[in-house]
Amino acid sequence: MTVVGTHDAHSPRPRSKRVLDGDRRLLLITYHFPPSREVGAVRWQQFAKFAAERGWAIDVVTLDPADLPTSDGAAFAELPASVHTYGVSDPRLPLDRFVQGAIALRRRLLARRDTGGQAISSGRAPARPPSLGVGELKSPFHSPRDALRAFHAWRSYVRVRTWSARAAEVGYRLLQAGRYRAVVTCGPPHLVHEAGRTLHHRTGVPLIVDMRDPWSLVTRIQEEMASPLTLHWARRHERRVVESATLVVTNTEESRGAMQAAYPSARERVISILNGYDDDPVPASDHGRCFVIGYAGSIYLDRDPRPLFRAVAATIAERGLGPDQLRLEFIGVQPAVEAALLQMGAEEQIGAYVVVHPARPRADALRFLARATMLVSLPLVSLSPEADTSIPAKIFEYARFEAWLLALANPGSATARLLQGTGADVVPPHDVEAIAAAIRARYAAFASGARPGRLRLPERLSRRTQAHRLFDEIERRLPAPRHESPR
């Protein structure tokens, strides 16, 4: 792959003459893109391949790789030669250093209090929930905790908007240097769409907005930033972005319906393009004698594994299984979550059956998935099943492997509707007995010599089909290219 430049907003490199042909060129602004290992990087990493097949070239303004904690060089190397990346740094704000110092000081004081014999006699206070529903948000003046949430919401807003402004400046210089048919933005973080809106108004280049997750229509917000301010900023920016966009792309039909209801005047401009499953080759199945229940990737906001642990414990106890017969394995979870999972296993008395692997290169993760007999998708807590409009991207990843799929999802959710008739086990996320029944049935089949096959997903749900639908829409809606000399 040709890398035109990795630099900050103030020093974009000159581009080659070939890059200036904009008849089939898009400018993509996204915080997550290879070599990032974040799941948010995969959508346009894969779409870029199909764009190249159709003759589209893409310049990508993204996070500077120097700011990534870990990187995936293999994913970066697989990008088409027609993809050029421009890194924008995301330096810590001076305020961040103050906040991190305050947090560290608080932890030291708490540790000193506990070791000094002054621990609270009734035990530690219950842990805060990972998120709050939008109906639970309260004014910053309601309590000190609500004031702190508002502060963290403001701090996050300033940081992301600062990066987006820097990305917009790089994008503007690229637009000045050559022709592009459209600016595409992909979030979260959703303020990248504001960068696209700015560029649209400065240059007149059409804007295409791709939302991997809901923005103002989110049903829950991370507890640390669960403030009405978060929703206020989201609604204000989303309204302006939607008004400016030639096309708004959601990633499920349910999200599309919600956006169309929220913005009736934009109804015809809102479409849905699923992530879809890839048809790239994967490692051959490597099912051994042990029934491995696998989960790969981060455990996101409010995905609760406790019912799964209890169902596994019930299955083990009922059948008298040893760790060489059934295991629950995780790979790539966050370091803080790793300790919590191991503790959860100990609390449910299945500690010897729980294995947590650290984050590994993608090739190793694929081999992990190929070893799993059953792959599990954890639930996303929502205000109601009907409000659950998201489909975990890992559902499509799992579909590529010969493994039984256990999806913990509410009836009526987007995930449950997607998996109807596919052969997946879809059970309510907090029904321990139903989860255990699904595991018992699959284990009994495995012990009798049966082996799982792939999910029966139709071709229309492949990433290839979804990508071509996207580029069909882009080509249909964009104005014809203007043949003129670059500015």
Coordinates of N, CA, C and O in Angstrom, one line a residue, residues 37 71-74 331 358-367:
R37 N -6.7 -1.4 15.9 CA -7.3 -2.7 16.2 C -8.7 -2.6 16.6 O -9.4 -3.6 16.9
S71 N -1.2 -1.7 17.4 CA -1.6 -1.6 16.0 C -1.6 -2.9 15.3 O -0.9 -3.9 15.8
D72 N -2.3 -3.0 14.2 CA -2.4 -4.2 13.4 C -1.8 -3.9 12.0 O -2.5 -3.4 11.1
G73 N -0.5 -4.2 11.9 CA 0.2 -3.9 10.7 C -0.3 -4.7 9.5 O -0.3 -4.3 8.4
A74 N -0.8 -6.0 9.8 CA -1.3 -6.8 8.8 C -2.5 -6.3 8.1 O -2.7 -6.3 6.9
I331 N -10.9 -13.8 24.6 CA -9.6 -13.3 24.0 C -9.8 -11.8 23.7 O -10.9 -11.4 23.2
P358 N -4.9 -12.6 26.5 CA -4.7 -11.2 26.2 C -5.0 -10.9 24.7 O -5.2 -11.8 23.9
A359 N -5.1 -9.6 24.4 CA -5.2 -9.2 23.0 C -4.1 -9.7 22.2 O -2.9 -9.7 22.6
R360 N -4.4 -10.2 21.0 CA -3.3 -10.8 20.1 C -3.6 -10.3 18.7 O -4.7 -9.8 18.4
P361 N -2.6 -10.5 17.8 CA -2.8 -10.1 16.4 C -4.0 -10.8 15.8 O -4.5 -11.9 16.3
R362 N -4.6 -10.2 14.8 CA -5.8 -10.7 14.2 C -5.7 -12.2 13.8 O -6.6 -13.0 13.9
A363 N -4.5 -12.6 13.3 CA -4.4 -14.0 12.8 C -4.6 -14.9 14.0 O -5.2 -16.0 13.8
D364 N -4.1 -14.6 15.2 CA -4.2 -15.4 16.3 C -5.7 -15.5 16.8 O -6.2 -16.5 17.2
A365 N -6.4 -14.3 16.7 CA -7.8 -14.3 17.1 C -8.6 -15.2 16.2 O -9.5 -15.8 16.6
L366 N -8.3 -15.2 14.9 CA -9.0 -16.1 14.0 C -8.8 -17.5 14.3 O -9.7 -18.3 14.2
R367 N -7.6 -17.9 14.7 CA -7.3 -19.3 15.1 C -8.1 -19.6 16.4 O -8.6 -20.7 16.5

